[in-house]
XYZ file of C-alpha atoms in Angstrom:
606
model
C 40.104 34.940 57.994
C 38.067 32.417 59.921
C 36.562 33.148 63.405
C 38.832 30.356 64.817
C 42.029 31.856 63.571
C 41.070 35.329 64.848
C 40.219 33.663 68.267
C 43.574 31.866 68.293
C 45.440 34.982 67.420
C 43.540 37.009 70.105
C 44.312 34.418 72.743
C 48.011 34.313 71.700
C 48.240 38.176 71.961
C 46.539 38.127 75.354
C 48.997 35.634 76.719
C 51.853 37.590 75.201
C 50.586 40.878 76.899
C 50.124 39.111 80.202
C 53.573 37.508 80.023
C 55.251 40.952 79.110
C 53.420 43.202 81.660
C 55.827 45.153 83.406
C 58.832 43.858 81.336
C 60.566 46.103 78.869
C 62.889 44.466 76.438
C 65.854 47.003 75.719
C 66.311 45.595 72.193
C 62.639 45.672 71.072
C 61.917 48.281 68.372
C 58.325 49.033 67.065
C 57.404 50.575 63.828
C 53.802 51.551 62.699
C 53.079 52.603 59.030
C 49.798 53.641 57.598
C 49.617 52.095 54.013
C 49.413 54.883 51.342
C 48.632 54.497 47.648
C 52.391 55.010 46.905
C 53.222 51.774 48.875
C 50.759 49.741 46.906
C 50.395 47.725 43.785
C 47.596 47.931 41.232
C 45.242 45.991 43.552
C 45.655 48.773 46.133
C 47.418 46.194 48.408
C 50.604 46.818 50.129
C 53.624 45.807 47.946
C 55.629 42.961 49.435
C 58.822 44.755 48.502
C 57.808 47.768 50.630
C 56.941 45.631 53.518
C 60.265 43.840 53.356
C 62.110 47.294 53.455
C 60.210 48.172 56.750
C 60.841 44.672 58.226
C 64.578 44.867 57.543
C 64.940 48.503 58.885
C 63.030 47.605 62.078
C 65.116 44.501 62.667
C 68.385 46.291 61.871
C 67.436 48.993 64.468
C 66.845 46.317 67.055
C 70.185 44.579 66.270
C 72.145 47.830 66.567
C 70.441 48.745 69.718
C 71.758 45.560 71.236
C 75.275 45.515 69.570
C 75.872 49.244 70.140
C 77.599 49.302 66.660
C 76.687 49.165 63.054
C 75.164 45.838 61.910
C 74.285 44.425 58.534
C 71.745 41.731 57.526
C 73.383 38.379 56.896
C 70.298 36.180 56.220
C 66.492 36.049 56.424
C 64.654 32.819 57.417
C 61.535 31.664 55.438
C 58.790 34.259 55.243
C 55.173 33.142 54.683
C 52.593 35.851 53.999
C 49.521 34.840 55.520
C 47.356 37.817 54.410
C 47.481 40.809 52.288
C 47.248 44.365 53.497
C 45.092 47.046 51.967
C 45.550 50.805 51.447
C 44.446 52.767 54.523
C 45.208 49.957 56.946
C 48.140 50.257 59.542
C 51.171 47.862 59.535
C 52.614 47.144 62.986
C 56.112 45.638 63.111
C 57.865 44.525 66.210
C 61.561 43.274 66.330
C 63.678 42.171 69.085
C 66.981 40.265 69.446
C 66.144 36.616 70.517
C 69.792 35.598 71.164
C 73.301 36.927 70.461
C 76.158 34.419 69.684
C 79.683 35.502 69.102
C 79.516 38.131 66.405
C 75.969 37.417 65.067
C 72.537 37.620 66.563
C 68.986 36.425 65.748
C 66.255 39.017 65.414
C 62.632 37.932 65.699
C 60.196 39.975 63.425
C 56.558 39.978 63.959
C 54.170 41.847 61.406
C 50.490 42.458 62.102
C 47.895 44.656 60.477
C 45.340 46.881 62.078
C 42.069 48.129 60.629
C 41.449 51.567 62.124
C 37.695 51.524 61.453
C 36.707 48.042 62.695
C 39.425 47.720 65.410
C 40.481 44.303 64.081
C 44.076 43.096 64.315
C 45.521 40.065 62.591
C 48.918 38.463 61.948
C 50.471 38.961 58.615
C 53.858 37.069 58.810
C 56.664 36.217 61.270
C 60.260 35.621 60.522
C 63.798 35.580 61.890
C 66.744 37.578 60.489
C 70.393 37.170 61.328
C 72.453 40.257 61.652
C 76.259 40.513 62.067
C 78.327 43.450 63.448
C 80.562 45.381 61.225
C 84.371 45.444 62.073
C 85.697 48.467 63.950
C 88.045 50.998 62.307
C 91.058 48.983 63.396
C 89.565 45.808 61.749
C 88.608 44.207 65.105
C 85.411 42.044 65.293
C 82.716 43.298 67.814
C 81.962 40.509 70.286
C 78.433 40.718 71.369
C 77.182 40.668 74.901
C 74.713 37.951 75.786
C 70.945 38.439 75.744
C 69.102 38.202 79.069
C 65.712 36.909 78.487
C 62.995 38.006 81.013
C 59.548 36.615 79.960
C 58.559 33.213 79.374
C 58.310 33.805 75.575
C 61.827 35.386 75.579
C 63.121 32.256 77.333
C 61.579 30.022 74.733
C 62.813 32.158 71.795
C 66.329 32.338 73.436
C 66.446 28.437 73.902
C 65.120 27.587 70.458
C 67.340 30.199 68.543
C 70.240 27.751 68.967
C 68.354 25.024 67.192
C 67.170 27.409 64.432
C 70.791 28.446 63.957
C 71.685 24.785 63.541
C 69.131 24.416 60.819
C 70.496 27.437 58.976
C 73.916 25.927 58.830
C 72.479 22.678 57.304
C 70.072 24.324 54.962
C 72.202 24.581 51.768
C 73.140 20.901 52.053
C 69.426 19.592 52.247
C 68.585 20.090 48.691
C 71.884 18.657 47.480
C 71.318 15.449 49.578
C 67.694 15.162 48.469
C 68.808 15.278 44.770
C 71.627 13.017 45.161
C 69.577 10.400 46.872
C 67.281 10.159 43.927
C 64.189 10.934 46.095
C 62.677 13.675 43.923
C 59.951 12.369 41.655
C 60.446 13.041 37.995
C 57.700 15.170 36.186
C 55.447 13.880 33.667
C 57.350 14.289 30.415
C 54.203 14.769 28.293
C 52.910 17.595 30.445
C 56.309 19.305 30.432
C 56.909 19.011 26.783
C 53.398 20.681 26.087
C 54.094 23.479 28.777
C 55.264 27.003 28.321
C 58.922 27.553 27.566
C 60.835 28.693 30.710
C 62.798 31.111 28.485
C 59.736 33.123 27.916
C 59.572 33.993 31.548
C 63.111 35.190 31.917
C 63.581 38.829 33.242
C 66.640 40.947 33.446
C 66.807 44.347 34.933
C 69.535 46.832 36.111
C 69.181 49.208 38.949
C 71.694 51.932 39.800
C 72.308 52.225 43.472
C 71.669 55.997 44.471
C 72.023 57.590 47.962
C 68.322 57.205 48.766
C 68.792 53.404 48.400
C 71.560 53.239 50.995
C 71.348 52.870 54.696
C 73.166 54.980 57.248
C 76.256 52.913 56.550
C 76.328 53.941 52.826
C 75.862 50.299 51.849
C 72.831 49.304 49.765
C 69.900 48.817 52.084
C 69.115 45.016 52.390
C 65.377 45.709 52.258
C 65.897 47.649 49.010
C 67.647 44.774 47.363
C 64.886 42.367 48.550
C 62.333 44.779 47.051
C 63.956 44.868 43.653
C 64.114 41.091 43.696
C 60.476 40.863 44.373
C 59.822 43.154 41.530
C 61.550 41.047 38.840
C 60.211 37.803 40.299
C 56.660 39.074 39.986
C 57.258 40.002 36.276
C 58.547 36.539 35.598
C 55.603 34.808 37.306
C 53.213 37.107 35.531
C 54.652 36.161 32.080
C 53.852 32.436 32.819
C 50.329 32.893 34.314
C 49.364 35.934 32.379
C 47.695 37.215 35.420
C 48.582 39.240 38.488
C 50.322 36.728 40.905
C 50.298 36.952 44.672
C 53.623 36.242 46.632
C 53.009 33.675 49.277
C 56.443 32.800 50.559
C 60.171 33.578 50.252
C 62.561 30.771 51.176
C 65.545 31.252 53.591
C 68.193 33.320 51.901
C 71.688 34.719 52.665
C 73.366 37.889 51.656
C 76.645 37.045 50.381
C 78.290 40.380 50.223
C 77.741 44.157 50.451
C 76.824 46.622 47.798
C 77.579 50.387 47.752
C 76.314 53.565 46.227
C 77.207 53.781 42.689
C 77.038 50.008 42.054
C 74.845 48.664 39.234
C 72.656 45.744 40.404
C 71.845 43.268 37.754
C 68.807 41.409 38.737
C 67.654 38.072 36.840
C 64.634 36.067 37.447
C 63.083 33.031 35.717
C 60.285 30.668 36.613
C 61.975 27.370 37.843
C 59.001 25.173 38.083
C 55.201 25.462 37.991
C 53.056 23.176 40.087
C 49.311 22.771 40.101
C 48.453 25.877 42.042
C 51.810 27.418 42.651
C 54.938 28.327 41.014
C 58.599 29.008 42.155
C 60.573 31.864 40.810
C 64.480 31.989 41.139
C 66.055 35.414 41.397
C 69.703 36.325 41.409
C 71.322 39.778 42.219
C 74.809 40.649 41.178
C 76.628 43.908 41.667
C 79.293 45.468 39.460
C 81.071 48.744 38.797
C 82.202 50.156 35.441
C 85.206 48.072 35.703
C 85.663 44.675 37.343
C 83.756 41.386 37.582
C 80.188 41.003 38.797
C 79.844 40.189 42.469
C 77.146 37.761 43.535
C 75.136 39.515 46.153
C 72.024 37.445 46.775
C 69.812 34.507 45.439
C 66.293 33.815 46.536
C 63.345 31.563 45.649
C 59.857 32.844 45.849
C 56.594 31.103 45.674
C 53.585 32.768 43.951
C 49.960 31.841 43.473
C 47.190 33.248 41.303
C 43.928 33.755 42.986
C 40.451 33.942 41.558
C 37.611 36.235 42.478
C 36.659 34.048 45.527
C 40.314 33.959 46.858
C 41.153 30.485 45.779
C 44.289 29.397 43.839
C 43.814 28.919 40.263
C 45.286 26.030 38.149
C 48.573 27.204 36.533
C 50.113 26.308 33.159
C 53.105 23.882 33.238
C 56.592 25.069 32.413
C 59.015 23.496 29.947
C 62.683 24.006 31.112
C 65.585 24.501 28.741
C 68.113 21.666 28.605
C 70.838 21.212 31.261
C 70.795 24.324 33.489
C 66.949 24.702 33.150
C 66.552 20.963 34.026
C 68.722 21.355 36.956
C 66.646 24.310 38.234
C 63.446 22.395 37.606
C 64.616 19.393 39.719
C 65.837 21.549 42.486
C 62.569 23.529 42.628
C 60.747 20.095 43.078
C 63.121 19.247 45.896
C 62.501 22.632 47.603
C 58.716 22.232 47.353
C 59.202 18.850 49.232
C 61.298 20.603 51.915
C 58.521 23.366 52.133
C 55.876 20.735 52.852
C 58.123 18.979 55.416
C 58.784 22.340 57.191
C 55.036 23.041 57.165
C 53.937 19.784 58.320
C 56.500 19.038 60.906
C 57.799 22.342 62.293
C 54.505 24.324 62.169
C 52.514 21.258 63.474
C 50.879 21.493 67.063
C 51.931 18.813 69.484
C 48.260 17.833 70.089
C 47.400 17.148 66.526
C 46.706 13.447 65.526
C 48.550 11.365 64.447
C 51.225 12.206 66.887
C 53.919 10.073 65.177
C 55.245 11.742 62.190
C 56.537 9.348 59.498
C 60.378 9.281 59.668
C 62.169 9.719 56.430
C 65.856 10.716 55.634
C 64.563 13.561 53.508
C 62.914 15.205 56.553
C 65.211 14.106 59.250
C 66.597 17.788 59.927
C 63.085 19.030 60.610
C 61.989 16.156 62.630
C 65.113 16.672 64.808
C 64.619 20.424 65.042
C 60.850 19.740 66.071
C 62.011 17.215 68.586
C 64.598 19.457 70.402
C 62.570 22.662 70.072
C 59.389 21.085 71.622
C 61.441 19.974 74.595
C 63.154 23.344 74.948
C 59.775 25.113 74.709
C 58.279 22.763 77.392
C 61.303 23.327 79.763
C 60.972 27.094 79.283
C 57.428 27.128 80.642
C 57.007 29.196 83.856
C 53.803 27.718 85.356
C 55.202 24.484 86.762
C 53.668 23.530 90.152
C 55.492 21.468 92.674
C 53.385 18.308 93.285
C 55.521 16.007 95.359
C 59.099 16.147 96.872
C 61.050 13.484 98.657
C 64.874 13.687 99.547
C 65.275 16.624 97.206
C 63.773 14.650 94.255
C 60.994 16.916 93.029
C 57.906 16.155 90.915
C 56.374 19.184 89.111
C 53.051 19.237 86.934
C 52.044 21.718 84.263
C 48.458 21.900 82.898
C 47.773 23.415 79.568
C 44.083 23.304 78.445
C 43.576 19.497 77.914
C 47.364 18.601 78.213
C 49.186 17.497 81.367
C 52.989 17.558 81.578
C 55.284 16.573 84.357
C 58.837 17.194 85.303
C 61.084 15.273 87.741
C 64.431 16.761 88.734
C 67.293 16.322 91.181
C 70.824 17.285 91.624
C 73.360 14.463 91.161
C 77.175 14.378 91.988
C 78.215 13.807 88.311
C 79.799 16.222 85.758
C 77.249 17.392 83.239
C 79.104 16.130 80.229
C 79.501 12.618 81.755
C 75.870 12.425 82.678
C 74.883 13.529 79.209
C 77.133 10.839 77.712
C 75.654 8.063 80.113
C 72.016 9.131 79.513
C 72.182 9.754 75.665
C 72.382 6.102 74.828
C 68.856 4.817 75.598
C 70.035 1.205 75.315
C 71.366 1.281 78.815
C 68.217 2.760 80.307
C 66.820 -0.693 80.960
C 69.511 -0.997 83.742
C 67.860 1.631 85.875
C 64.352 2.394 84.683
C 61.727 -0.225 85.486
C 59.528 1.186 82.841
C 61.994 0.152 80.062
C 61.617 -3.555 79.721
C 63.640 -3.643 76.387
C 65.295 -0.940 74.156
C 66.857 -1.768 70.869
C 68.781 0.619 68.493
C 66.981 0.515 65.104
C 68.884 3.022 63.209
C 71.774 5.576 63.801
C 70.736 8.448 61.733
C 73.784 10.492 62.470
C 75.935 11.719 65.323
C 73.094 13.444 67.012
C 69.940 11.432 66.147
C 69.019 7.829 66.797
C 65.825 5.846 66.460
C 64.891 3.185 69.163
C 62.215 0.714 69.766
C 61.387 0.698 73.410
C 59.080 -1.968 75.058
C 57.455 -1.115 78.360
C 55.351 -3.280 80.735
C 51.637 -3.021 80.875
C 50.232 -0.495 83.318
C 49.282 -3.135 85.868
C 52.748 -4.674 85.744
C 54.664 -1.405 85.729
C 53.425 0.170 88.929
C 51.809 -1.789 91.742
C 48.876 0.156 93.123
C 48.311 2.138 89.949
C 44.823 2.415 88.652
C 43.327 -0.454 86.541
C 43.904 0.214 82.742
C 40.711 0.745 80.836
C 42.420 -0.370 77.715
C 40.957 -3.607 76.335
C 44.412 -4.804 75.816
C 45.258 -4.674 79.549
C 48.186 -6.915 80.345
C 49.647 -6.569 76.808
C 53.119 -5.068 76.571
C 53.452 -1.584 74.866
C 56.028 -0.500 72.474
C 57.157 2.840 71.160
C 59.287 3.889 68.132
C 61.326 6.999 69.473
C 63.529 9.489 67.817
C 66.284 10.489 70.260
C 67.949 13.708 69.351
C 70.929 14.925 71.355
C 72.418 18.444 71.626
C 75.492 19.815 73.450
C 75.221 23.358 74.937
C 75.376 26.129 72.299
C 76.636 28.744 74.902
C 77.339 29.241 78.555
C 74.286 28.461 80.700
C 72.673 26.216 78.084
C 71.884 22.673 79.200
C 72.712 19.398 77.529
C 69.549 18.097 75.782
C 68.251 14.692 75.064
C 64.882 15.016 73.366
C 62.506 12.096 72.640
C 59.356 11.830 70.435
C 57.360 9.137 68.558
C 57.931 8.620 64.923
C 56.663 5.983 62.576
C 58.753 3.639 60.493
C 57.456 1.533 57.536
C 59.806 -1.162 58.404
C 58.379 -1.326 62.050
C 54.699 -1.373 61.909
C 52.517 -2.289 65.154
C 53.557 -5.663 66.315
C 51.134 -8.413 67.227
C 50.852 -8.793 70.935
C 51.964 -5.173 71.567
C 49.945 -1.947 71.978
C 51.715 0.730 69.935
C 52.131 3.847 72.144
C 53.017 7.374 71.297
C 55.312 9.914 73.075
C 54.389 13.601 72.228
C 57.438 15.218 73.942
C 59.850 13.868 76.549
C 63.506 13.952 77.402
C 66.253 15.150 79.710
C 67.986 18.441 80.239
C 71.243 18.340 82.150
C 72.571 21.654 83.549
C 76.060 22.043 85.021
C 75.764 23.428 88.658
C 78.403 24.334 91.220
C 81.235 21.886 92.400
C 81.056 19.833 89.176
C 77.494 18.654 89.865
C 74.455 18.334 87.515
C 70.850 19.303 87.682
C 69.079 16.589 85.916
C 65.341 17.202 84.735
C 63.203 14.806 83.020
C 60.120 16.078 81.171
C 57.176 14.202 79.580
C 54.215 15.681 77.951
C 51.933 12.922 78.982
C 49.960 11.020 76.276
C 47.167 8.480 77.210
C 49.711 5.722 77.047
C 52.217 7.509 79.479
C 49.773 9.045 82.056
C 48.831 5.941 83.915
C 52.552 5.349 84.913
C 52.678 8.701 86.700
C 49.186 9.466 87.817
C 49.499 7.870 91.265
C 52.683 9.971 91.956
C 50.906 13.004 90.901
C 47.976 12.310 93.361
C 50.571 11.442 96.151
C 49.504 7.699 96.295
C 52.845 6.399 95.142
C 56.552 7.436 94.899
C 57.578 5.411 91.946
C 59.094 8.512 90.427
C 61.371 8.699 93.307
C 62.642 5.189 93.279
C 63.184 5.416 89.490
C 65.258 8.819 89.912
C 67.254 7.290 92.661
C 68.118 4.331 90.525
C 69.121 6.745 87.838
C 71.251 8.697 90.192
C 73.051 5.512 91.385
C 73.668 4.585 87.809
C 75.301 7.858 86.942
C 77.396 7.780 90.070
C 78.632 4.240 89.505
C 79.670 5.140 85.952
C 80.082 8.869 86.213
C 83.969 8.912 86.973
C 85.990 7.435 84.139
C 89.748 8.094 83.397
C 90.177 11.158 81.141
C 91.469 8.955 78.308
C 88.004 6.982 78.258
C 85.947 10.069 78.274
C 83.491 10.478 75.257
C 84.442 13.561 73.304
C 81.426 14.151 71.018
C 80.734 11.343 68.610
C 77.798 9.358 69.732
C 78.143 6.789 67.068
C 78.756 3.034 67.197
C 82.051 3.473 69.006
C 80.457 5.421 71.959
C 77.513 3.089 72.176
C 80.001 0.109 72.478
C 81.877 1.975 75.237
C 78.845 2.870 77.192
C 77.456 -0.654 76.933
C 80.793 -2.052 78.137
C 80.808 0.261 81.134
C 77.286 -0.697 82.152
C 77.656 -4.421 81.671
C 80.952 -4.421 83.666
C 79.294 -2.838 86.705
C 77.344 -4.962 89.247
C 73.740 -3.850 89.151
């Protein structure tokens, strides 16, 4: 582990400790285990199967503490194992409920390792599990009470949990869409033909579920099923590489049904595809009794590497899939690798990394949309906002984070939240009230929730009289932005409407001659319903160099252009906010609604 990584983790832990000082989360459960030889593999490293048992049990206790009733594991998000754990070291696991929906809840799980002799701590993995409550004896569902976040970190997790839930619901369709679009590259036929037959890696094993394998509900413990699945997957991977592989990641998976004591669990594993330095193993678990059909319990996809003596990944042999079914698994594994890379590049990427504009592609649209909305929600959940200027109840706040400056403008308007959302969601109409939007054209309607626009803004000198002279050599040249607009309705009571904006790059729209191409890191609106059918509208912007000159004089108190812009927005909403009930937009933000909103704006004297 590098010094930089250790420093980043130490800083993150210190911020969390400071944030949580004096706050006790009633759902938090902690588990500490010293790694004994019986928990380890042949390399004296903690078995991933054992770690999964501990993670699942800790998360289950947290879920049941909140629900006040029995809970079962419904699914587990991607798990990336950053480091191994050796015998004699201590595993520290923390789990707490991030958000409760109706009958399900998301539990965040954080695993770290501690070396007792050097007093070093490091992160091992982090994941999210979904738990559902079991029905009562009368067959009634248990409705969960809401989670009340206290700290800044809890507010962030609470807010983003709704977006993660949305991604989970779409997860199973992403691979299908990727394959149907023909976007998956075909493998080199010569390399595949000379590869190892996939059938040689097939593993089949049967486990009898005994009382020690069951949880306190007499169901097979979810962590135990995962441990058995890791075992057969490791054997399959070893048969291909003829070495001892290291498990690096487990893709998001869902438990399809329960298993009880007395069941036989049939576990099947096979290498689906082998890439240069990694391979994917597919595992399927089925339960059966002495009589009756097999019941599909779970399926998972695990990524392995083989490390050399210096800890670097080795080159792996290629795999030769069997016809039909094997070829299907081979192609799907290639698609899943593409998805993993998208998730790693887009979701795990820091906002300050360059380039800021991620290339937009239909294959990564789900994760770009997730990143877009999550970034805005995390910015909105920050607690260290400072009031910079206020005029007639229009407030300008600033937030400094290391080398990053963000601002927030907010005010209350006499318009229902859902109407304000409909009116602000279509950026094409923003030119009618925002002097910084000289032109806005819709490039592509991705789906009902995501749209891509090209926005043209005046030069800094033209945009705000009295603003500082631009140091850009292209002063006086118009700027343009390619923006992804992602829109979300509230997921639950107390959630705001969200309109998130971020820059993307499009091959069809390279930088135009005569324009400076700007980039937006994170921007957008949150619209919260308040009393008396009013709305609290907040606009956020994580200021990039192209955006900062427009607001710098306002922050310094030398100008009030933010006030005039927000007043113009408020007037626009008031004029168009009260439509007959028959004309209200009900949730589809496609071409029909764009036409409706455009008609409303153009029929109103400005």
